[in-house]
DNA sequence: AAAAATATTTAGATTTGTCTAAAAATATTT
DNA sequence: AAATATTTTTAGACAAATCTAAATATTTTT
């Protein structure tokens, strides 16, 4: 199954977006891929006809198992190339994404596996993300409760434990959303509260109840 | 100046074809790039409007100095990636061309220069072809065709005239590589075949076609 | 120098991936 | 439950890169 660069970029974007929600909307995808919703709809129809997506018009989309398999191959290549750039070519970890965005589309399977071997079969890329193996198996950084993080761990919020308006009001007030990055500073035994650092917004205190309602992945 | 993969492939093909003739015909280019002459004409018009070619309808085409500069960047990338594949990833020299055909279009200048450094600034690729430096300067090998050597001349193989798998298969079988030393024993008028002596492997016969595909320097 | 053969360009169509504007479906607010 | 707002799809257009078939230019042969 040969895919164009554009098709591969859509497959990969859907893979990442559906991690969070399970299903992905047209607008989400358009924003992510920097195109217009109309273009997304066209591509969804094409990839659906290739049996890579499960798509119900107006109801969002997710990857078929075939689509997921392809997505994992692309993610594998992306993360292996990032590892190569940092470990072998001395790129900074913040300079590699753009280049890997191109390299991930090189098609040779043999190249990928030789590269993997050359790098010593790394399990994680320079950003700490897991690298799928040559069978497409990727360890899941299963998300963990914020309460369980040890001090000085960096993490990214990826879901909330309830939809209650009260919780959402508090999160809004504290400017915490899905995707917000933080570092646990310290934990207090007395009330199980945490002090966390929000990127560029300084330290704030989180109650036990609030921490319990937040799920994060470490980064 | 951003070029598409297709445009880059045309620029590189013209570069290689004009080595021989000075100017390149539409049909030559169509055969080389596996397209139809009509498609070539369209592309020639486009690249001419970008000032990369000197093109007179019906009279053939050659690269402008700007076009030549771009061609050398692509050739540099192609040959550096081939070197990487052979020296670092243990590819056979007959397996790298196709993959390099894709890798040569990765655009990051920084990547190319870091790769060059990582490989120890190699001067020649695995097929013995010279690698342009980061300023686009490429040494021209004054090398001679094996067919033109007189009997009892000693020489060293330094490049091959084509990358075809058929040629590379034959060379592998006869155990002839870049760097192999030989002495021409005698030449036969009937079929233009040569008998050559390979160091430590005795005399073998080389067909006219094979001799024509081998370039050597005398030693 | 004509005629024939070959090479090249033009005309018009097709596929891919994108866009804008308008229509239709869904979600939210009153 | 209507009205309003938002999201998504459809319709129609466009640029890039290719193709086939036809027209034109050049080269070779007679
Ligand atoms: Mn990409
Ligand atoms: Mn990464
Ligand atoms: Mn290429
Ligand atoms: Mn080469």
CSV table of C-alpha atoms (C1' of nucleotides) and ligand atoms in Angstrom, one decimal:
chain,number,residue,atom,x,y,z
A,1,UNK,CA,0.0,0.0,0.0
A,2,UNK,CA,1.8,3.1,-1.2
A,3,UNK,CA,0.7,6.4,0.4
A,4,UNK,CA,1.6,10.0,-0.6
A,5,UNK,CA,3.4,12.3,1.8
A,6,UNK,CA,0.1,14.1,2.3
A,7,UNK,CA,-1.8,10.9,3.0
A,8,UNK,CA,0.8,9.9,5.5
A,9,UNK,CA,0.6,13.2,7.3
A,10,UNK,CA,-3.1,12.8,7.7
A,11,UNK,CA,-2.8,9.3,9.0
A,12,UNK,CA,-0.2,10.4,11.6
A,13,UNK,CA,-2.2,13.4,12.7
A,14,UNK,CA,-5.3,11.3,13.2
A,15,UNK,CA,-3.2,8.8,15.2
A,16,UNK,CA,-2.0,11.5,17.6
A,17,UNK,CA,-5.3,13.3,17.9
A,18,UNK,CA,-7.3,10.2,18.6
A,19,UNK,CA,-5.0,9.3,21.6
A,20,UNK,CA,-6.9,11.9,23.5
A,21,UNK,CA,-10.5,11.8,22.4
A,22,UNK,CA,-10.9,8.4,20.7
A,23,UNK,CA,-12.5,10.1,17.7
A,24,UNK,CA,-11.3,13.1,15.8
A,25,UNK,CA,-13.3,16.0,14.3
A,26,UNK,CA,-12.8,17.6,10.9
A,27,UNK,CA,-11.9,21.0,12.4
A,28,UNK,CA,-9.4,19.5,14.9
A,29,UNK,CA,-7.6,17.9,12.0
A,30,UNK,CA,-7.8,21.0,9.8
A,31,UNK,CA,-6.2,23.0,12.6
A,32,UNK,CA,-3.6,20.4,13.3
A,33,UNK,CA,-2.5,20.0,9.7
A,34,UNK,CA,-2.9,23.6,8.7
A,35,UNK,CA,-5.5,23.1,6.0
A,36,UNK,CA,-9.1,24.0,5.6
A,37,UNK,CA,-12.0,21.8,6.8
A,38,UNK,CA,-13.1,21.3,3.2
A,39,UNK,CA,-9.7,19.8,2.3
A,40,UNK,CA,-9.9,17.5,5.3
A,41,UNK,CA,-13.3,16.2,4.2
A,42,UNK,CA,-11.9,15.3,0.8
A,43,UNK,CA,-9.0,13.5,2.2
A,44,UNK,CA,-11.1,11.6,4.8
A,45,UNK,CA,-13.2,10.3,1.9
A,46,UNK,CA,-10.1,9.1,0.0
A,47,UNK,CA,-8.5,7.4,3.0
A,48,UNK,CA,-11.8,5.8,3.9
A,49,UNK,CA,-12.1,4.3,0.4
A,50,UNK,CA,-8.6,2.9,1.0
A,51,UNK,CA,-10.0,1.3,4.2
A,52,UNK,CA,-7.6,3.2,6.5
A,53,UNK,CA,-10.2,5.1,8.4
A,54,UNK,CA,-13.6,4.5,10.1
A,55,UNK,CA,-15.5,7.6,9.1
A,56,UNK,CA,-19.1,8.6,9.6
A,57,UNK,CA,-19.9,12.0,8.0
A,58,UNK,CA,-20.5,14.6,10.7
A,59,UNK,CA,-19.6,12.1,13.4
A,60,UNK,CA,-15.8,12.2,13.3
A,61,UNK,CA,-13.2,9.7,12.3
A,62,UNK,CA,-10.7,7.2,13.7
A,63,UNK,CA,-8.1,4.9,12.3
A,64,UNK,CA,-9.0,1.4,11.1
A,65,UNK,CA,-6.6,-1.3,12.3
A,66,UNK,CA,-4.8,-1.1,8.9
A,67,UNK,CA,-4.6,2.7,9.4
A,68,UNK,CA,-3.2,2.3,12.9
A,69,UNK,CA,-0.6,-0.1,11.6
A,70,UNK,CA,0.6,2.4,9.0
A,71,UNK,CA,0.5,5.3,11.6
A,72,UNK,CA,2.8,3.3,13.9
A,73,UNK,CA,5.3,2.8,11.0
A,74,UNK,CA,5.4,6.5,10.4
A,75,UNK,CA,5.7,7.3,14.1
A,76,UNK,CA,8.5,4.7,14.3
A,77,UNK,CA,10.4,6.4,11.5
A,78,UNK,CA,9.8,9.9,12.9
A,79,UNK,CA,11.2,9.0,16.3
A,80,UNK,CA,14.1,6.9,15.0
A,81,UNK,CA,15.2,9.8,12.8
A,82,UNK,CA,14.9,12.2,15.7
A,83,UNK,CA,17.1,9.9,17.7
A,84,UNK,CA,19.6,9.8,14.9
A,85,UNK,CA,19.8,13.5,14.6
A,86,UNK,CA,20.3,14.1,18.3
A,87,UNK,CA,22.5,11.1,19.2
A,88,UNK,CA,24.7,10.9,16.0
A,89,UNK,CA,24.6,14.3,14.4
A,90,UNK,CA,24.6,16.4,17.6
A,91,UNK,CA,21.4,18.3,16.8
A,92,UNK,CA,19.6,19.9,19.8
A,93,UNK,CA,16.4,18.1,20.8
A,94,UNK,CA,14.5,21.3,19.9
A,95,UNK,CA,15.8,21.4,16.3
A,96,UNK,CA,14.9,17.9,15.1
A,97,UNK,CA,11.1,17.9,14.6
A,98,UNK,CA,11.0,19.7,11.3
A,99,UNK,CA,13.6,17.6,9.7
A,100,UNK,CA,12.1,14.4,11.0
A,101,UNK,CA,8.8,15.6,9.5
A,102,UNK,CA,10.4,15.1,6.1
A,103,UNK,CA,12.6,12.0,6.9
A,104,UNK,CA,9.6,10.0,8.2
A,105,UNK,CA,8.3,9.7,4.6
A,106,UNK,CA,11.3,7.8,3.3
A,107,UNK,CA,9.9,4.5,2.3
A,108,UNK,CA,12.6,1.8,2.6
A,109,UNK,CA,11.7,-0.7,5.3
A,110,UNK,CA,15.3,-2.0,5.3
A,111,UNK,CA,16.6,1.5,5.9
A,112,UNK,CA,14.4,1.9,9.0
A,113,UNK,CA,15.4,-1.4,10.5
A,114,UNK,CA,19.1,-0.9,9.8
A,115,UNK,CA,18.9,2.6,11.3
A,116,UNK,CA,17.2,1.1,14.4
A,117,UNK,CA,20.0,-1.3,14.8
A,118,UNK,CA,22.7,1.3,14.2
A,119,UNK,CA,21.2,3.4,17.0
A,120,UNK,CA,21.2,0.4,19.4
A,121,UNK,CA,17.4,-0.2,19.3
A,122,UNK,CA,16.5,2.9,21.4
A,123,UNK,CA,13.2,2.6,23.2
A,124,UNK,CA,12.5,6.3,23.5
A,125,UNK,CA,13.1,9.3,21.3
A,126,UNK,CA,14.8,12.6,22.5
A,127,UNK,CA,11.5,13.9,23.8
A,128,UNK,CA,10.9,10.8,25.8
A,129,UNK,CA,8.2,9.4,23.5
A,130,UNK,CA,8.3,5.6,23.0
A,131,UNK,CA,9.5,4.2,19.6
A,132,UNK,CA,7.4,1.4,18.1
A,133,UNK,CA,9.4,-1.7,17.3
A,134,UNK,CA,9.6,-3.2,13.8
A,135,UNK,CA,6.3,-5.1,14.4
A,136,UNK,CA,4.5,-1.9,15.3
A,137,UNK,CA,4.4,-2.6,19.0
A,138,UNK,CA,4.7,0.6,21.1
A,139,UNK,CA,4.8,0.6,24.9
A,140,UNK,CA,1.9,2.8,26.1
A,141,UNK,CA,3.0,5.5,28.5
A,142,UNK,CA,-0.2,4.8,30.3
A,143,UNK,CA,-1.3,8.0,31.8
A,144,UNK,CA,-0.9,8.4,35.5
A,145,UNK,CA,-2.7,10.3,38.2
A,146,UNK,CA,-1.1,13.6,39.1
A,147,UNK,CA,-1.3,12.7,42.7
A,148,UNK,CA,1.1,9.8,42.1
A,149,UNK,CA,3.9,11.9,40.5
A,150,UNK,CA,7.1,12.3,42.4
A,151,UNK,CA,8.5,15.8,43.0
A,152,UNK,CA,10.5,17.2,40.0
A,153,UNK,CA,8.7,15.1,37.4
A,154,UNK,CA,7.5,16.9,34.3
A,155,UNK,CA,4.2,15.9,32.9
A,156,UNK,CA,1.5,17.0,30.4
A,157,UNK,CA,-2.2,17.0,31.3
A,158,UNK,CA,-4.1,14.6,29.0
A,159,UNK,CA,-7.5,14.0,30.6
A,160,UNK,CA,-9.8,14.9,33.5
A,161,UNK,CA,-11.5,12.5,35.8
A,162,UNK,CA,-14.9,14.1,35.6
A,163,UNK,CA,-16.9,16.5,33.5
A,164,UNK,CA,-18.5,18.3,36.5
A,165,UNK,CA,-19.0,22.0,35.9
A,166,UNK,CA,-17.4,22.7,39.3
A,167,UNK,CA,-14.2,20.9,38.2
A,168,UNK,CA,-14.2,22.7,34.9
A,169,UNK,CA,-14.8,26.0,36.5
A,170,UNK,CA,-11.8,25.5,38.8
A,171,UNK,CA,-9.6,24.4,35.9
A,172,UNK,CA,-10.6,27.4,33.9
A,173,UNK,CA,-9.7,29.7,36.8
A,174,UNK,CA,-6.3,28.1,37.2
A,175,UNK,CA,-5.8,28.1,33.4
A,176,UNK,CA,-5.2,24.4,33.2
A,177,UNK,CA,-6.3,22.6,30.0
A,178,UNK,CA,-5.6,19.3,28.2
A,179,UNK,CA,-2.0,19.7,27.0
A,180,UNK,CA,-0.9,22.0,29.8
A,181,UNK,CA,2.6,21.1,30.9
A,182,UNK,CA,3.8,21.2,34.4
A,183,UNK,CA,6.4,20.1,36.9
A,184,UNK,CA,5.7,18.9,40.4
A,185,UNK,CA,7.7,21.0,42.8
A,186,UNK,CA,6.8,19.4,46.2
A,187,UNK,CA,4.1,17.5,48.0
A,188,UNK,CA,2.7,18.1,51.5
A,189,UNK,CA,1.9,15.2,53.8
A,190,UNK,CA,-0.5,17.3,55.9
A,191,UNK,CA,-3.2,17.8,53.3
A,192,UNK,CA,-1.8,15.9,50.3
A,193,UNK,CA,-1.6,19.1,48.4
A,194,UNK,CA,1.0,19.7,45.7
A,195,UNK,CA,2.9,22.7,44.5
A,196,UNK,CA,3.3,22.6,40.7
A,197,UNK,CA,5.1,24.8,38.3
A,198,UNK,CA,3.1,25.8,35.2
A,199,UNK,CA,5.2,26.6,32.2
A,200,UNK,CA,5.8,30.4,32.1
A,201,UNK,CA,3.1,30.9,34.7
A,202,UNK,CA,5.0,30.1,37.9
A,203,UNK,CA,4.1,28.0,40.9
A,204,UNK,CA,0.6,27.3,42.0
A,205,UNK,CA,-1.0,25.0,44.7
A,206,UNK,CA,-3.2,22.1,43.8
A,207,UNK,CA,-5.5,20.4,46.3
A,208,UNK,CA,-5.6,16.7,46.8
A,209,UNK,CA,-9.1,16.6,45.3
A,210,UNK,CA,-8.0,18.5,42.2
A,211,UNK,CA,-4.8,16.5,41.6
A,212,UNK,CA,-6.9,13.3,41.9
A,213,UNK,CA,-9.1,14.6,39.0
A,214,UNK,CA,-6.2,15.1,36.6
A,215,UNK,CA,-4.4,12.5,34.5
A,216,UNK,CA,-1.1,13.2,33.0
A,217,UNK,CA,1.6,11.6,31.0
A,218,UNK,CA,5.2,12.2,32.0
A,219,UNK,CA,7.4,13.9,29.4
B,1,UNK,CA,14.4,28.9,-4.0
B,2,UNK,CA,12.2,25.9,-3.2
B,3,UNK,CA,12.0,23.1,-5.7
B,4,UNK,CA,9.6,20.2,-5.8
B,5,UNK,CA,11.0,16.6,-5.9
B,6,UNK,CA,10.1,16.4,-9.5
B,7,UNK,CA,11.9,19.7,-10.4
B,8,UNK,CA,14.9,18.5,-8.5
B,9,UNK,CA,15.0,15.2,-10.4
B,10,UNK,CA,14.9,17.0,-13.7
B,11,UNK,CA,17.7,19.4,-12.7
B,12,UNK,CA,19.9,16.5,-11.6
B,13,UNK,CA,19.2,14.4,-14.7
B,14,UNK,CA,20.1,17.4,-16.9
B,15,UNK,CA,23.3,17.8,-14.9
B,16,UNK,CA,24.4,14.2,-15.5
B,17,UNK,CA,23.3,14.1,-19.2
B,18,UNK,CA,25.1,17.3,-20.1
B,19,UNK,CA,28.4,16.0,-18.8
B,20,UNK,CA,28.6,14.0,-22.0
B,21,UNK,CA,27.0,16.1,-24.7
B,22,UNK,CA,27.1,19.6,-23.4
B,23,UNK,CA,23.4,20.0,-24.3
B,24,UNK,CA,20.6,17.7,-23.6
B,25,UNK,CA,17.7,16.7,-25.9
B,26,UNK,CA,14.0,16.3,-24.9
B,27,UNK,CA,14.0,12.6,-25.8
B,28,UNK,CA,17.2,11.9,-23.9
B,29,UNK,CA,15.7,13.5,-20.8
B,30,UNK,CA,12.3,11.7,-21.3
B,31,UNK,CA,14.1,8.3,-21.5
B,32,UNK,CA,16.3,9.1,-18.5
B,33,UNK,CA,13.5,10.2,-16.2
B,34,UNK,CA,10.9,7.7,-17.5
B,35,UNK,CA,8.4,10.2,-18.7
B,36,UNK,CA,7.1,11.2,-22.1
B,37,UNK,CA,8.6,14.0,-24.2
B,38,UNK,CA,5.5,16.1,-23.9
B,39,UNK,CA,5.9,16.2,-20.1
B,40,UNK,CA,9.6,17.1,-20.5
B,41,UNK,CA,8.7,20.1,-22.6
B,42,UNK,CA,6.3,21.4,-20.0
B,43,UNK,CA,8.9,21.0,-17.3
B,44,UNK,CA,11.6,22.7,-19.4
B,45,UNK,CA,9.4,25.7,-19.8
B,46,UNK,CA,8.7,25.9,-16.1
B,47,UNK,CA,12.3,25.6,-15.0
B,48,UNK,CA,13.4,28.0,-17.7
B,49,UNK,CA,10.9,30.6,-16.3
B,50,UNK,CA,12.7,30.0,-13.0
B,51,UNK,CA,16.0,30.9,-14.7
B,52,UNK,CA,17.5,27.5,-13.9
B,53,UNK,CA,17.9,26.4,-17.6
B,54,UNK,CA,19.1,27.8,-20.9
B,55,UNK,CA,16.5,26.4,-23.3
B,56,UNK,CA,15.9,27.1,-27.0
B,57,UNK,CA,12.8,25.2,-28.3
B,58,UNK,CA,13.9,22.3,-30.6
B,59,UNK,CA,17.6,23.1,-29.8
B,60,UNK,CA,18.1,21.3,-26.5
B,61,UNK,CA,18.7,22.5,-23.0
B,62,UNK,CA,21.5,23.0,-20.5
B,63,UNK,CA,21.7,24.3,-16.9
B,64,UNK,CA,22.2,28.0,-16.1
B,65,UNK,CA,24.8,28.7,-13.5
B,66,UNK,CA,22.0,28.9,-10.9
B,67,UNK,CA,20.7,25.5,-12.1
B,68,UNK,CA,24.2,24.0,-11.9
B,69,UNK,CA,24.6,25.2,-8.4
B,70,UNK,CA,21.3,23.5,-7.4
B,71,UNK,CA,22.3,20.3,-9.2
B,72,UNK,CA,25.6,20.1,-7.3
B,73,UNK,CA,23.7,20.4,-4.0
B,74,UNK,CA,21.5,17.5,-5.0
B,75,UNK,CA,24.4,15.4,-6.1
B,76,UNK,CA,26.2,16.2,-2.9
B,77,UNK,CA,23.2,15.0,-0.9
B,78,UNK,CA,22.8,11.9,-3.0
B,79,UNK,CA,26.4,10.8,-2.6
B,80,UNK,CA,26.7,11.6,1.1
B,81,UNK,CA,23.6,9.6,1.8
B,82,UNK,CA,25.0,6.7,-0.3
B,83,UNK,CA,28.2,6.9,1.8
B,84,UNK,CA,26.1,6.8,5.0
B,85,UNK,CA,24.2,3.8,3.9
B,86,UNK,CA,27.3,1.8,3.0
B,87,UNK,CA,29.7,3.0,5.7
B,88,UNK,CA,27.4,3.3,8.7
B,89,UNK,CA,24.4,1.1,7.9
B,90,UNK,CA,26.2,-1.8,6.1
B,91,UNK,CA,24.2,-1.6,2.9
B,92,UNK,CA,25.8,-3.2,-0.1
B,93,UNK,CA,27.0,-0.7,-2.7
B,94,UNK,CA,24.5,-2.1,-5.1
B,95,UNK,CA,21.5,-1.5,-2.8
B,96,UNK,CA,21.9,2.2,-2.1
B,97,UNK,CA,20.9,4.1,-5.2
B,98,UNK,CA,17.1,3.8,-4.9
B,99,UNK,CA,17.1,4.9,-1.3
B,100,UNK,CA,19.5,7.8,-2.0
B,101,UNK,CA,17.1,8.8,-4.8
B,102,UNK,CA,14.6,9.7,-2.0
B,103,UNK,CA,17.0,11.0,0.6
B,104,UNK,CA,18.6,13.5,-1.8
B,105,UNK,CA,15.4,15.6,-1.6
B,106,UNK,CA,15.5,16.2,2.2
B,107,UNK,CA,15.9,20.0,2.3
B,108,UNK,CA,17.8,20.8,5.5
B,109,UNK,CA,21.2,22.4,4.7
B,110,UNK,CA,22.2,21.8,8.3
B,111,UNK,CA,21.5,18.1,8.1
B,112,UNK,CA,23.7,17.7,5.0
B,113,UNK,CA,26.6,19.5,6.5
B,114,UNK,CA,26.3,17.6,9.8
B,115,UNK,CA,26.1,14.3,7.9
B,116,UNK,CA,29.2,15.2,5.9
B,117,UNK,CA,31.1,15.9,9.2
B,118,UNK,CA,29.7,12.7,10.8
B,119,UNK,CA,31.1,10.7,7.8
B,120,UNK,CA,34.5,12.3,8.1
B,121,UNK,CA,34.1,14.5,5.0
B,122,UNK,CA,34.4,11.7,2.5
B,123,UNK,CA,35.7,12.8,-1.0
B,124,UNK,CA,34.2,9.9,-2.9
B,125,UNK,CA,31.0,7.9,-2.7
B,126,UNK,CA,30.8,4.1,-2.7
B,127,UNK,CA,30.8,4.0,-6.5
B,128,UNK,CA,33.9,6.1,-6.7
B,129,UNK,CA,32.1,9.3,-7.7
B,130,UNK,CA,33.4,12.6,-6.2
B,131,UNK,CA,31.3,14.3,-3.6
B,132,UNK,CA,30.9,18.1,-4.0
B,133,UNK,CA,31.9,20.1,-0.9
B,134,UNK,CA,29.5,22.4,0.9
B,135,UNK,CA,30.4,25.2,-1.5
B,136,UNK,CA,29.4,23.1,-4.5
B,137,UNK,CA,33.0,22.4,-5.6
B,138,UNK,CA,33.5,19.0,-7.0
B,139,UNK,CA,36.9,17.6,-8.2
B,140,UNK,CA,36.7,16.2,-11.7
B,141,UNK,CA,38.3,12.8,-11.9
B,142,UNK,CA,40.5,12.6,-14.9
B,143,UNK,CA,39.9,9.0,-15.3
B,144,UNK,CA,40.2,6.8,-18.3
B,145,UNK,CA,37.9,4.1,-19.7
B,146,UNK,CA,39.3,0.6,-19.2
B,147,UNK,CA,38.7,0.0,-22.9
B,148,UNK,CA,41.3,2.6,-23.8
B,149,UNK,CA,44.1,1.1,-21.8
B,150,UNK,CA,47.1,-0.4,-23.7
B,151,UNK,CA,48.3,-3.9,-22.9
B,152,UNK,CA,50.6,-4.2,-19.9
B,153,UNK,CA,49.3,-1.0,-18.2
B,154,UNK,CA,48.5,-1.2,-14.5
B,155,UNK,CA,45.5,0.6,-13.2
B,156,UNK,CA,43.1,0.9,-10.3
B,157,UNK,CA,39.3,0.9,-10.7
B,158,UNK,CA,37.9,4.2,-9.5
B,159,UNK,CA,34.3,4.4,-10.7
B,160,UNK,CA,31.6,2.7,-12.6
B,161,UNK,CA,29.7,4.1,-15.6
B,162,UNK,CA,26.2,3.1,-14.4
B,163,UNK,CA,24.4,2.1,-11.3
B,164,UNK,CA,22.4,-0.7,-12.9
B,165,UNK,CA,21.8,-3.7,-10.6
B,166,UNK,CA,22.9,-5.9,-13.6
B,167,UNK,CA,26.3,-4.3,-13.8
B,168,UNK,CA,26.7,-4.4,-10.0
B,169,UNK,CA,25.8,-8.0,-9.9
B,170,UNK,CA,28.4,-8.9,-12.5
B,171,UNK,CA,31.1,-6.9,-10.7
B,172,UNK,CA,30.2,-8.6,-7.4
B,173,UNK,CA,30.5,-12.0,-9.1
B,174,UNK,CA,33.9,-11.1,-10.6
B,175,UNK,CA,35.0,-9.6,-7.3
B,176,UNK,CA,35.8,-6.2,-8.8
B,177,UNK,CA,35.3,-3.2,-6.6
B,178,UNK,CA,36.3,0.4,-6.4
B,179,UNK,CA,40.0,0.2,-5.6
B,180,UNK,CA,40.7,-3.1,-7.3
B,181,UNK,CA,44.0,-3.1,-9.1
B,182,UNK,CA,44.6,-4.8,-12.4
B,183,UNK,CA,46.9,-5.0,-15.3
B,184,UNK,CA,45.7,-5.3,-18.9
B,185,UNK,CA,47.2,-8.4,-20.5
B,186,UNK,CA,45.9,-8.4,-24.0
B,187,UNK,CA,43.1,-7.1,-26.2
B,188,UNK,CA,41.2,-9.0,-28.9
B,189,UNK,CA,40.2,-7.3,-32.1
B,190,UNK,CA,37.4,-9.9,-32.8
B,191,UNK,CA,35.0,-8.9,-30.0
B,192,UNK,CA,37.0,-6.2,-28.3
B,193,UNK,CA,37.3,-8.2,-25.2
B,194,UNK,CA,40.2,-7.8,-22.8
B,195,UNK,CA,42.2,-10.2,-20.7
B,196,UNK,CA,43.2,-8.6,-17.4
B,197,UNK,CA,45.2,-9.7,-14.4
B,198,UNK,CA,43.6,-9.1,-11.0
B,199,UNK,CA,46.1,-8.9,-8.2
B,200,UNK,CA,46.2,-12.2,-6.4
B,201,UNK,CA,43.4,-13.7,-8.4
B,202,UNK,CA,45.0,-14.3,-11.8
B,203,UNK,CA,43.7,-13.6,-15.3
B,204,UNK,CA,40.1,-13.1,-16.3
B,205,UNK,CA,38.3,-12.1,-19.4
B,206,UNK,CA,36.3,-8.9,-19.6
B,207,UNK,CA,33.7,-8.2,-22.3
B,208,UNK,CA,33.7,-5.0,-24.3
B,209,UNK,CA,30.5,-4.0,-22.6
B,210,UNK,CA,31.9,-4.5,-19.1
B,211,UNK,CA,35.2,-2.7,-19.9
B,212,UNK,CA,33.3,0.2,-21.2
B,213,UNK,CA,31.4,0.5,-17.9
B,214,UNK,CA,34.7,0.7,-15.8
B,215,UNK,CA,36.7,3.8,-15.3
B,216,UNK,CA,40.3,3.5,-14.0
B,217,UNK,CA,43.3,5.6,-13.1
B,218,UNK,CA,46.7,4.3,-14.2
B,219,UNK,CA,49.2,3.5,-11.4
C,1,DA,C1',15.4,19.7,-53.3
C,2,DA,C1',11.7,16.8,-52.2
C,3,DA,C1',10.2,13.1,-49.5
C,4,DA,C1',10.3,10.5,-45.5
C,5,DA,C1',11.6,9.8,-40.9
C,6,DT,C1',12.4,11.5,-36.5
C,7,DA,C1',12.2,14.8,-32.8
C,8,DT,C1',9.7,18.2,-30.4
C,9,DT,C1',6.0,21.1,-29.2
C,10,DT,C1',1.0,22.1,-28.6
C,11,DA,C1',-3.8,21.0,-27.3
C,12,DG,C1',-6.6,19.0,-24.4
C,13,DA,C1',-7.6,15.6,-20.7
C,14,DT,C1',-6.7,13.5,-16.0
C,15,DT,C1',-5.2,13.0,-11.1
C,16,DT,C1',-3.9,14.9,-6.7
C,17,DG,C1',-4.3,18.1,-3.2
C,18,DT,C1',-5.6,22.3,-2.2
C,19,DC,C1',-8.9,26.5,-1.9
C,20,DT,C1',-13.4,29.7,-1.3
C,21,DA,C1',-18.2,30.2,-1.0
C,22,DA,C1',-22.6,28.2,-0.3
C,23,DA,C1',-25.5,24.6,1.5
C,24,DA,C1',-26.7,21.3,5.0
C,25,DA,C1',-26.3,19.1,9.4
C,26,DT,C1',-25.5,19.4,14.3
C,27,DA,C1',-25.1,21.7,18.7
C,28,DT,C1',-26.2,25.5,21.8
C,29,DT,C1',-28.8,29.2,23.5
C,30,DT,C1',-32.9,31.5,24.4
D,1,DA,C1',-39.2,24.1,20.7
D,2,DA,C1',-37.4,27.9,18.0
D,3,DA,C1',-33.8,30.6,16.9
D,4,DT,C1',-29.0,31.1,16.6
D,5,DA,C1',-24.4,29.6,16.2
D,6,DT,C1',-21.1,26.3,14.9
D,7,DT,C1',-19.4,22.5,12.4
D,8,DT,C1',-19.2,19.8,8.4
D,9,DT,C1',-20.0,18.8,3.7
D,10,DT,C1',-20.7,19.9,-1.2
D,11,DA,C1',-19.9,22.5,-5.4
D,12,DG,C1',-16.9,24.5,-8.3
D,13,DA,C1',-12.2,26.3,-9.2
D,14,DC,C1',-7.1,26.1,-9.6
D,15,DA,C1',-2.1,24.7,-9.9
D,16,DA,C1',1.2,20.9,-10.5
D,17,DA,C1',2.6,17.0,-13.0
D,18,DT,C1',1.5,13.8,-15.9
D,19,DC,C1',-0.6,11.5,-20.2
D,20,DT,C1',-2.3,10.8,-25.5
D,21,DA,C1',-3.0,12.4,-29.9
D,22,DA,C1',-2.2,15.8,-33.2
D,23,DA,C1',0.5,19.5,-35.2
D,24,DT,C1',4.9,21.4,-36.4
D,25,DA,C1',9.9,21.6,-36.8
D,26,DT,C1',14.3,19.4,-37.9
D,27,DT,C1',17.2,15.9,-39.8
D,28,DT,C1',18.1,12.3,-42.9
D,29,DT,C1',17.5,9.8,-47.0
D,30,DT,C1',16.5,9.4,-51.7
E,1,LIG,MN1,5.6,14.6,7.7
E,2,LIG,MN1,9.7,13.3,19.3
E,3,LIG,MN1,15.5,11.7,-6.7
E,4,LIG,MN1,26.8,6.9,-6.3
